[in-house]
Coordinates of C-alpha atoms and ligand atoms in Angstrom, one line a residue:
X1 CA -17.1 -31.3 71.1
X2 CA -15.5 -34.4 69.7
X3 CA -16.0 -36.3 66.9
X4 CA -17.5 -39.5 69.1
X5 CA -20.2 -36.9 70.2
X6 CA -21.3 -36.0 66.7
X7 CA -21.5 -39.5 65.6
X8 CA -23.5 -40.3 68.8
X9 CA -25.9 -37.4 67.8
X10 CA -26.6 -39.1 64.5
X11 CA -24.7 -37.1 62.1
X12 CA -22.4 -38.9 59.9
X13 CA -20.3 -36.2 58.8
X14 CA -18.6 -36.5 55.4
X15 CA -20.9 -39.3 54.3
X16 CA -23.7 -36.9 53.9
X17 CA -22.3 -34.5 51.3
X18 CA -22.7 -35.6 47.7
X19 CA -22.0 -33.7 44.6
X20 CA -24.1 -35.3 41.7
X21 CA -26.4 -34.6 38.8
X22 CA -30.2 -34.5 39.8
X23 CA -30.9 -38.0 38.5
X24 CA -28.3 -39.4 40.9
X25 CA -30.6 -38.6 43.9
X26 CA -32.8 -41.8 44.8
X27 CA -34.8 -40.1 47.2
X28 CA -36.2 -36.3 47.3
X29 CA -34.4 -34.0 49.7
X30 CA -36.8 -32.0 52.1
X31 CA -35.0 -28.7 51.6
X32 CA -33.2 -26.8 48.7
X33 CA -30.8 -24.1 48.7
X34 CA -30.1 -22.2 45.6
X35 CA -26.8 -20.2 45.5
X36 CA -26.9 -17.5 42.7
X37 CA -23.4 -17.0 42.1
X38 CA -23.6 -14.3 39.6
X39 CA -26.1 -12.2 41.7
X40 CA -23.7 -10.2 44.0
X41 CA -25.0 -8.2 46.9
X42 CA -21.8 -6.4 47.8
X43 CA -18.5 -6.9 49.5
X44 CA -18.8 -8.1 53.0
X45 CA -16.9 -5.5 55.1
X46 CA -14.4 -7.3 57.2
X47 CA -15.4 -4.8 59.9
X48 CA -18.8 -6.5 60.1
X49 CA -17.0 -9.2 62.1
X50 CA -15.8 -6.8 64.9
X51 CA -15.9 -6.9 68.6
X52 CA -17.0 -4.7 71.5
X53 CA -15.2 -4.0 74.6
X54 CA -16.5 -1.8 77.6
X55 CA -14.9 -0.9 80.6
X56 CA -17.7 -3.0 82.6
X57 CA -17.1 -6.1 84.7
X58 CA -14.3 -8.4 83.9
X59 CA -14.3 -7.3 80.2
X60 CA -11.2 -5.3 80.4
X61 CA -9.8 -6.0 83.9
X62 CA -9.1 -9.7 84.3
X63 CA -10.4 -10.3 80.8
X64 CA -8.2 -8.5 78.3
X65 CA -6.0 -6.8 80.7
X66 CA -4.1 -8.7 83.5
X67 CA -1.4 -6.1 83.9
X68 CA 2.5 -6.5 83.0
X69 CA 3.3 -8.1 86.6
X70 CA 0.7 -10.9 86.1
X71 CA 1.4 -14.6 86.7
X72 CA -1.2 -15.0 83.6
X73 CA 1.1 -14.9 80.5
X74 CA 0.5 -11.6 78.8
X75 CA 2.3 -9.2 76.3
X76 CA 2.5 -5.8 77.7
X77 CA -0.3 -6.5 80.1
X78 CA -2.6 -8.1 77.6
X79 CA -3.5 -11.6 78.2
X80 CA -1.5 -13.7 75.5
X81 CA -4.3 -16.0 74.7
X82 CA -6.8 -13.5 73.9
X83 CA -4.3 -11.9 71.4
X84 CA -3.7 -15.6 70.0
X85 CA -7.4 -16.2 69.2
X86 CA -8.1 -12.8 68.0
X87 CA -5.5 -13.1 65.3
X88 CA -6.8 -16.7 64.6
X89 CA -10.2 -15.3 63.8
X90 CA -8.6 -12.2 62.0
X91 CA -10.8 -9.8 64.3
X92 CA -10.9 -6.9 62.1
X93 CA -12.2 -4.0 64.6
X94 CA -12.6 -3.6 68.3
X95 CA -14.9 -0.8 69.8
X96 CA -14.1 0.8 73.1
X97 CA -14.4 2.2 75.8
X98 CA -18.4 1.7 75.7
X99 CA -21.2 1.4 75.7
X100 CA -22.9 3.4 78.4
X101 CA -19.3 4.0 79.9
X102 CA -18.3 6.1 77.0
X103 CA -20.5 9.2 78.0
X104 CA -19.1 9.1 81.4
X105 CA -15.6 8.6 80.7
X106 CA -12.8 11.4 80.4
X107 CA -9.9 10.0 78.1
X108 CA -7.3 11.9 79.8
X109 CA -7.7 9.8 83.0
X110 CA -6.3 7.0 80.9
X111 CA -3.1 8.4 79.6
X112 CA 0.3 9.2 81.3
X113 CA 2.2 7.1 83.5
X114 CA -0.1 4.3 84.9
X115 CA 0.8 4.7 88.6
X116 CA -0.2 8.4 88.4
X117 CA -3.6 8.0 86.7
X118 CA -6.8 8.9 88.9
X119 CA -9.0 6.2 90.3
X120 CA -12.7 7.0 89.7
X121 CA -16.3 5.7 90.4
X122 CA -16.9 4.5 86.9
X123 CA -20.1 3.9 85.3
X124 CA -20.3 0.1 85.9
X125 CA -17.6 -0.3 88.5
X126 CA -14.5 1.5 90.3
X127 CA -12.2 2.5 87.4
X128 CA -8.6 2.3 88.0
X129 CA -7.5 3.6 84.5
X130 CA -4.7 1.3 84.2
X131 CA -6.1 0.3 80.9
X132 CA -6.4 3.4 78.7
X133 CA -6.0 4.7 75.2
X134 CA -2.2 3.4 75.2
X135 CA -3.3 0.0 76.4
X136 CA -6.2 -0.3 74.0
X137 CA -4.1 0.8 71.1
X138 CA -1.5 -2.0 72.3
X139 CA -4.4 -4.4 72.1
X140 CA -5.3 -3.4 68.6
X141 CA -1.5 -3.4 67.2
X142 CA -1.0 -6.9 68.8
X143 CA -4.0 -8.1 67.1
X144 CA -4.2 -6.2 63.9
X145 CA -7.7 -4.7 64.9
X146 CA -8.8 -1.4 63.6
X147 CA -9.6 0.6 66.7
X148 CA -13.3 2.1 66.9
X149 CA -13.5 4.7 69.7
X150 CA -16.8 6.0 71.3
X151 CA -16.6 9.6 72.4
X152 CA -18.2 11.2 75.4
X153 CA -21.1 13.5 74.2
X154 CA -22.9 13.6 77.5
X155 CA -20.3 14.8 80.0
X156 CA -17.4 16.6 77.9
X157 CA -17.3 19.3 75.3
X158 CA -16.6 19.0 71.8
X159 CA -13.0 20.3 72.6
X160 CA -12.3 17.3 74.6
X161 CA -13.1 15.2 71.7
X162 CA -10.8 17.4 69.5
X163 CA -8.1 16.7 71.8
X164 CA -8.4 13.0 72.0
X165 CA -8.2 12.9 68.3
X166 CA -5.2 14.9 68.3
X167 CA -3.7 12.7 71.1
X168 CA -4.1 9.8 68.7
X169 CA -3.5 11.2 65.3
X170 CA -1.2 14.4 65.5
X171 CA 2.1 13.7 63.9
X172 CA 4.9 13.3 66.6
X173 CA 6.5 16.5 67.8
X174 CA 3.6 18.5 66.3
X175 CA 1.7 19.2 69.7
X176 CA 1.9 18.7 73.4
X177 CA -0.5 15.7 73.2
X178 CA 1.5 14.1 70.5
X179 CA 4.5 14.4 72.7
X180 CA 2.4 13.1 75.5
X181 CA 1.5 9.9 73.3
X182 CA 5.4 9.6 72.6
X183 CA 6.1 9.5 76.4
X184 CA 3.1 6.9 76.6
X185 CA 5.0 4.5 74.1
X186 CA 3.9 5.6 70.7
X187 CA 6.1 8.2 68.7
X188 CA 4.0 7.3 65.6
X189 CA 0.4 8.3 65.4
X190 CA -2.2 5.9 66.1
X191 CA -4.2 7.0 62.9
X192 CA -7.5 6.4 64.6
X193 CA -10.4 6.5 61.8
X194 CA -13.5 5.2 63.4
X195 CA -15.4 7.4 66.0
X196 CA -18.6 7.1 67.5
X197 CA -20.3 10.1 68.7
X198 CA -21.4 9.2 72.0
X199 CA -23.5 5.9 72.5
X200 CA -27.3 5.3 73.0
X201 CA -27.7 9.0 73.5
X202 CA -31.4 8.8 73.9
X203 CA -30.7 6.8 77.1
X204 CA -27.5 6.6 79.2
X205 CA -25.6 8.8 76.6
X206 CA -27.4 11.9 77.9
X207 CA -31.4 11.6 77.5
X208 CA -31.2 13.6 74.5
X209 CA -34.2 14.1 72.2
X210 CA -33.3 13.3 68.6
X211 CA -33.3 17.1 67.8
X212 CA -31.0 17.8 70.7
X213 CA -28.5 14.8 69.8
X214 CA -28.6 16.2 66.1
X215 CA -27.4 19.5 67.4
X216 CA -24.6 17.7 69.5
X217 CA -23.5 15.4 66.4
X218 CA -23.1 18.5 64.2
X219 CA -21.3 20.5 66.7
X220 CA -18.7 17.3 67.4
X221 CA -18.1 16.4 63.9
X222 CA -17.8 20.1 62.6
X223 CA -14.2 21.2 61.7
X224 CA -12.6 18.2 63.9
X225 CA -8.8 18.2 63.3
X226 CA -8.1 15.3 61.0
X227 CA -4.2 15.2 60.7
X228 CA -4.4 13.8 57.4
X229 CA -6.6 10.8 58.4
X230 CA -10.2 10.9 56.9
X231 CA -12.2 10.5 60.0
X232 CA -15.3 8.0 60.0
X233 CA -18.1 9.2 62.3
X234 CA -20.9 6.8 63.5
X235 CA -24.0 8.5 64.8
X236 CA -26.0 7.1 67.6
X237 CA -29.0 5.4 66.3
X238 CA -32.3 4.3 67.9
X239 CA -33.3 2.5 71.2
X240 CA -34.8 -0.6 69.7
X241 CA -37.2 -0.1 67.0
X242 CA -37.8 3.6 67.6
X243 CA -38.0 4.8 64.1
X244 CA -39.0 8.3 65.3
X245 CA -35.5 8.8 66.5
X246 CA -34.0 7.8 63.0
X247 CA -36.5 10.2 61.2
X248 CA -36.1 13.2 63.5
X249 CA -32.3 12.9 63.7
X250 CA -32.2 12.9 59.8
X251 CA -34.7 15.8 59.6
X252 CA -32.8 17.9 61.8
X253 CA -29.3 16.9 60.4
X254 CA -29.7 16.4 56.7
X255 CA -33.1 18.4 56.2
X256 CA -33.8 21.9 55.7
X257 CA -31.8 25.3 54.9
X258 CA -28.9 24.5 57.4
X259 CA -28.4 20.7 56.4
X260 CA -25.2 19.2 56.5
X261 CA -24.2 16.6 53.9
X262 CA -24.9 12.6 54.5
X263 CA -21.5 12.1 53.1
X264 CA -20.1 13.5 56.3
X265 CA -21.5 10.6 58.3
X266 CA -19.8 7.3 58.0
X267 CA -22.3 5.2 59.9
X268 CA -25.7 4.8 61.6
X269 CA -25.2 2.7 65.0
X270 CA -27.8 0.1 65.7
X271 CA -28.0 -2.1 68.9
X272 CA -30.1 -5.3 69.2
X273 CA -29.9 -7.3 72.2
X274 CA -31.9 -10.5 72.3
X275 CA -33.3 -10.2 76.0
X276 CA -37.1 -10.1 75.9
X277 CA -38.5 -13.8 76.0
X278 CA -41.7 -13.2 77.7
X279 CA -43.8 -13.7 74.5
X280 CA -45.6 -10.4 75.3
X281 CA -46.5 -11.1 79.0
X282 CA -44.2 -8.5 80.1
X283 CA -41.7 -6.1 78.6
X284 CA -39.9 -5.5 81.9
X285 CA -36.3 -5.3 81.4
X286 CA -35.7 -7.7 84.4
X287 CA -38.7 -9.7 84.4
X288 CA -38.7 -10.6 80.6
X289 CA -35.3 -11.8 80.6
X290 CA -34.6 -15.7 80.1
X291 CA -32.1 -17.9 81.7
X292 CA -28.7 -18.7 80.0
X293 CA -28.9 -22.4 80.7
X294 CA -32.0 -23.4 82.2
X295 CA -34.4 -23.1 79.2
X296 CA -37.1 -25.1 77.4
X297 CA -37.6 -25.8 73.8
X298 CA -39.9 -22.5 73.6
X299 CA -37.2 -20.4 74.7
X300 CA -34.7 -22.2 72.4
X301 CA -36.9 -20.7 69.5
X302 CA -37.8 -17.7 71.1
X303 CA -34.1 -16.6 71.1
X304 CA -33.9 -17.1 67.4
X305 CA -37.3 -15.2 66.9
X306 CA -36.1 -12.3 68.9
X307 CA -32.6 -12.4 67.1
X308 CA -34.2 -12.2 63.8
X309 CA -35.6 -8.9 64.4
X310 CA -32.2 -7.3 63.9
X311 CA -33.0 -8.1 60.1
X312 CA -36.4 -5.7 60.3
X313 CA -34.1 -2.8 62.1
X314 CA -31.6 -2.9 59.3
X315 CA -34.2 -2.8 56.7
X316 CA -36.3 -0.1 58.5
X317 CA -33.6 2.2 59.4
X318 CA -31.9 1.7 56.0
X319 CA -35.2 3.0 54.1
X320 CA -36.0 5.7 56.7
X321 CA -32.1 6.9 56.1
X322 CA -32.9 6.7 52.3
X323 CA -35.5 9.6 52.7
X324 CA -32.6 12.0 53.4
X325 CA -29.6 9.9 51.9
X326 CA -30.9 8.7 48.7
X327 CA -27.3 7.5 47.4
X328 CA -27.1 5.5 50.8
X329 CA -23.7 7.1 51.7
X330 CA -24.3 6.4 55.3
X331 CA -23.8 2.7 56.2
X332 CA -25.3 0.7 59.1
X333 CA -23.0 -0.1 62.3
X334 CA -24.7 -3.0 64.3
X335 CA -22.2 -2.2 67.0
X336 CA -24.0 -4.0 69.9
X337 CA -25.8 -7.2 69.5
X338 CA -26.2 -10.7 71.2
X339 CA -28.2 -12.4 74.0
X340 CA -28.9 -10.8 77.3
X341 CA -29.9 -13.2 80.1
X342 CA -30.9 -13.0 83.8
X343 CA -27.8 -12.6 86.1
X344 CA -26.5 -15.8 87.7
X345 CA -24.6 -17.7 85.1
X346 CA -21.1 -16.0 85.1
X347 CA -18.2 -17.9 85.8
X348 CA -17.5 -15.6 88.8
X349 CA -20.0 -13.5 90.6
X350 CA -17.7 -10.3 90.1
X351 CA -18.1 -10.4 86.4
X352 CA -20.9 -7.8 85.8
X353 CA -23.3 -8.8 83.1
X354 CA -21.1 -12.1 82.9
X355 CA -23.1 -15.1 81.7
X356 CA -22.7 -18.7 80.0
X357 CA -22.6 -19.1 76.4
X358 CA -24.4 -22.1 75.2
X359 CA -24.9 -23.8 71.7
X360 CA -28.2 -21.7 71.5
X361 CA -26.2 -18.6 71.6
X362 CA -24.0 -19.9 68.9
X363 CA -26.9 -20.3 66.5
X364 CA -28.0 -16.8 67.2
X365 CA -24.5 -15.1 66.7
X366 CA -24.3 -17.3 63.4
X367 CA -28.1 -16.3 62.4
X368 CA -26.8 -12.5 62.9
X369 CA -23.7 -12.7 61.0
X370 CA -25.7 -14.4 58.2
X371 CA -28.3 -11.3 58.2
X372 CA -25.4 -9.0 58.1
X373 CA -23.8 -10.8 55.1
X374 CA -27.1 -10.8 53.4
X375 CA -27.1 -7.1 53.8
X376 CA -23.4 -6.7 52.7
X377 CA -24.5 -3.3 50.7
X378 CA -26.1 -1.9 53.9
X379 CA -23.9 -3.1 57.0
X380 CA -20.4 -1.8 57.3
X381 CA -19.7 -2.5 60.9
X382 CA -20.6 -5.1 63.6
X383 CA -19.4 -5.6 67.1
X384 CA -20.6 -8.5 69.1
X385 CA -21.6 -7.6 72.7
X386 CA -19.0 -8.1 74.4
X387 CA -15.6 -9.9 73.7
X388 CA -15.1 -11.5 77.0
X389 CA -16.8 -12.5 80.3
X390 CA -19.6 -10.5 79.3
X391 CA -23.0 -11.1 77.5
X392 CA -22.4 -12.8 74.1
X393 CA -18.9 -13.5 75.0
X394 CA -16.2 -15.5 72.8
X395 CA -14.0 -16.0 75.8
X396 CA -14.5 -16.6 79.6
X397 CA -11.4 -16.4 81.9
X398 CA -10.8 -16.2 85.5
X399 CA -7.4 -15.4 86.7
X400 CA -5.3 -17.9 84.6
X401 CA -8.0 -19.9 83.5
X402 CA -9.3 -19.2 80.0
X403 CA -11.7 -20.9 77.5
X404 CA -13.3 -20.2 74.2
X405 CA -17.1 -20.4 73.9
X406 CA -19.4 -21.5 71.1
X407 CA -19.5 -18.1 70.0
X408 CA -16.0 -18.0 69.3
X409 CA -16.2 -21.1 67.0
X410 CA -18.8 -19.4 64.9
X411 CA -16.4 -16.3 64.3
X412 CA -13.8 -19.0 63.6
X413 CA -16.1 -20.6 61.0
X414 CA -17.5 -17.5 59.5
X415 CA -14.2 -15.6 59.0
X416 CA -13.8 -16.7 55.2
X417 CA -17.0 -14.4 54.6
X418 CA -14.7 -11.4 55.6
X419 CA -14.0 -9.1 52.5
X420 CA -15.7 -12.0 50.4
X421 CA -18.3 -11.0 47.6
X422 CA -21.9 -11.7 49.2
X423 CA -24.0 -13.6 46.8
X424 CA -27.7 -14.2 46.8
X425 CA -28.8 -17.5 48.3
X426 CA -32.3 -18.7 48.6
X427 CA -33.3 -21.1 51.3
X428 CA -36.5 -23.3 51.1
X429 CA -37.1 -25.8 54.0
X430 CA -40.1 -27.1 56.2
X431 CA -40.8 -24.7 58.9
X432 CA -40.2 -25.7 62.5
X433 CA -43.4 -26.4 64.2
X434 CA -43.5 -25.8 68.1
X435 CA -45.8 -24.9 70.9
X436 CA -45.7 -21.4 72.2
X437 CA -47.8 -20.8 75.2
X438 CA -50.5 -23.6 74.2
X439 CA -50.6 -22.0 70.6
X440 CA -48.8 -23.7 67.8
X441 CA -46.2 -21.5 66.3
X442 CA -43.7 -21.8 63.4
X443 CA -40.1 -20.6 62.5
X444 CA -38.0 -20.9 59.6
X445 CA -36.4 -24.2 58.7
X446 CA -33.2 -23.4 57.2
X447 CA -31.3 -19.9 56.4
X448 CA -27.9 -18.7 56.0
X449 CA -25.6 -16.8 53.7
X450 CA -23.2 -17.1 50.8
X451 CA -20.0 -15.6 49.5
X452 CA -17.3 -15.9 47.1
X453 CA -13.6 -14.9 47.5
X454 CA -11.4 -16.2 44.6
X455 CA -12.5 -19.7 43.7
X456 CA -14.0 -20.4 47.0
X457 CA -17.5 -20.5 47.9
X458 CA -18.4 -19.9 51.6
X459 CA -22.0 -21.2 52.4
X460 CA -23.0 -21.0 56.0
X461 CA -26.2 -22.5 57.2
X462 CA -28.1 -22.5 60.4
X463 CA -30.5 -25.5 61.1
X464 CA -32.7 -24.2 64.3
X465 CA -34.5 -27.4 64.5
X466 CA -33.8 -28.8 68.1
X467 CA -34.4 -32.5 67.1
X468 CA -34.6 -32.9 63.2
X469 CA -31.9 -32.9 60.5
X470 CA -32.7 -31.1 57.3
X471 CA -31.8 -33.0 54.1
X472 CA -31.0 -30.1 51.3
X473 CA -30.2 -30.2 47.6
X474 CA -27.9 -27.3 46.9
X475 CA -27.8 -26.0 43.5
X476 CA -24.9 -23.8 42.4
X477 CA -26.4 -21.6 39.7
X478 CA -23.8 -20.5 37.1
X479 CA -20.9 -22.6 38.7
X480 CA -19.8 -26.0 39.7
X481 CA -17.8 -27.4 42.4
X482 CA -14.6 -29.4 42.6
X483 CA -14.3 -30.5 46.2
X484 CA -15.6 -29.1 49.5
X485 CA -14.8 -29.1 53.2
X486 CA -17.6 -29.1 55.8
X487 CA -17.4 -27.7 59.1
X488 CA -20.0 -28.1 61.8
X489 CA -20.8 -26.9 65.2
X490 CA -23.6 -29.0 67.2
X491 CA -24.1 -31.2 69.9
X492 CA -26.9 -33.8 71.1
X493 CA -27.6 -31.4 74.0
X494 CA -29.1 -27.9 73.1
X495 CA -27.8 -26.5 76.4
X496 CA -24.2 -27.6 75.8
X497 CA -21.5 -25.1 76.8
X498 CA -17.9 -25.1 77.6
X499 CA -16.4 -24.9 81.2
X500 CA -12.9 -24.6 82.6
X501 CA -13.1 -28.2 83.5
X502 CA -14.7 -29.2 80.0
X503 CA -13.4 -26.6 77.5
X504 CA -14.4 -28.5 74.4
X505 CA -17.9 -29.7 74.9
X506 CA -18.8 -27.7 72.0
X507 CA -16.4 -27.4 69.4
X508 CA -16.2 -27.7 65.5
X509 CA -15.3 -30.8 63.5
X510 CA -14.4 -30.5 59.7
X511 CA -14.1 -33.0 56.9
X512 CA -12.8 -32.8 53.5
X513 CA -15.0 -34.4 50.4
X514 CA -13.5 -34.7 47.1
X515 CA -16.4 -34.6 44.6
X516 CA -17.4 -32.5 41.6
X517 CA -20.6 -31.0 40.2
X518 CA -23.1 -28.1 40.0
X519 CA -25.4 -30.0 42.5
X520 CA -24.8 -31.3 46.1
X521 CA -26.6 -32.7 48.8
X522 CA -26.0 -32.2 52.5
X523 CA -27.7 -33.2 55.7
X524 CA -27.6 -30.3 58.1
X525 CA -27.7 -31.8 61.5
X526 CA -30.6 -30.6 64.1
X527 CA -29.5 -27.6 66.2
X528 CA -26.2 -26.9 64.1
X529 CA -24.2 -24.1 62.2
X530 CA -22.6 -25.4 59.3
X531 CA -19.9 -24.0 56.9
X532 CA -19.4 -25.6 53.6
X533 CA -16.2 -24.3 51.6
X534 CA -16.8 -25.4 48.1
X535 CA -13.8 -25.0 45.7
X536 CA -15.5 -23.8 42.4
X537 CA -14.1 -25.4 39.1
Ligands
AHR601 O1 -23.5 -4.1 76.5 C1 -23.9 -3.3 77.9 C2 -24.7 -2.2 77.6 O2 -25.7 -2.2 76.7 C3 -23.9 -1.0 76.9 O3 -23.0 -0.2 77.7 C4 -25.0 -0.1 76.2 O4 -24.6 0.6 75.1 C5 -26.1 -1.2 76.1 O5 -27.3 -0.9 76.6

């Protein structure tokens, strides 16, 4: 979106941010944000800003991977623009190869000379295996992202997992698999630390019971070769809010005479898709979904209501884990999240689970990242599902066409939270009121998160109200500002999205402001995501 569109939407950016003492404000603000600079929550793990790429639809093939002989500009087969954009947002981590695909994948199909790799039916689509471990590691090395693999628990034995670790991490010349890796282009070990033990193992990952999955998990992580790299194992968490899965897994893993120690487990995976927009009329997987583009005001708010539930999942899983892991050595990995709409809005019909991304999805993404920041002591990994041409994508591509979505802009705005110290921020604003199936409903009026890195405070805020701006007084407790920069993502049309023909319909606007003081005032535009970067004196 260009600056003119912002002004047309009634938002005079730069004119509305004022630092002052309370007496200076002639009229009362309708909202208040108090940033408690001396109340740290924890360091925001950069990996919370991670991404998910599955061998699905056009995520890898035609998305990330175009091949070395493609007319699409590429580095070693990887689309150049995606490398540049991932570097821009400092993408810290990428999860691969699934998703459900992971538990049907034989990693040995994706190594060796590309022309000699087998073609498989694949879980989601035909799998040519031209993109395998060496190519995924190329993507990670070119972008600086940490790899996060998901192992196959459903259909491969633990020995195959050991061998995958060996291929990735064994020192050169130390084993046949290390030599194969060298022939595949990397004499040096990949030093892969993060390993998911399966994916959604209550469902596509094997239909296990929690007790069975606990047994598999224990077997997979026992005496795995580490080659000097401390491995971080992530266990597959529950389907939705099924806390039984969490409790029973913990009981069989960490309880009783034959318990293993929580310190041996790095993370507990949580997946939360915002898909059920039926407001209780049905919970059918297909029927309950909404449309990515054709939505009314109720569905605008419904997405945020559903998206908010990930905070309940964080809290409920955290307290259930605490029954067996009092010191909270196991952190949470929200490694799949985003909106999931009905099929029909993909940029090409061949893009399985592809959909358009609107301003609504940007607000949902910002809302999710703010939740993770507010729980920086609990959440160690996040992976937005999925990176390109799929669900909550940051990018859409088709052959040589490539655009960034509103979700990308949120990651770009929020990157200053990575590695920063999250501090408590209290929000108070009039609640949104709207009609939900002929009954009046309400939703929070302003929410966000705050973090401090050096002398810079990053305050990110979502105003979900579709039509009303919120005028907020922002108090910095135990601190004072010397200047600020404001970045805003909004549009007069809540359905706004980017297309190949109009790639900048939704984009950010930034303005610098030179003022000082412990109190500031800002008008948050309707339907917006805002970042205030405040220099602290
Ligand atoms: O992201 C699409 C699918 O959603 C993943 O493969 C699976 O883990 C989840 O159910």
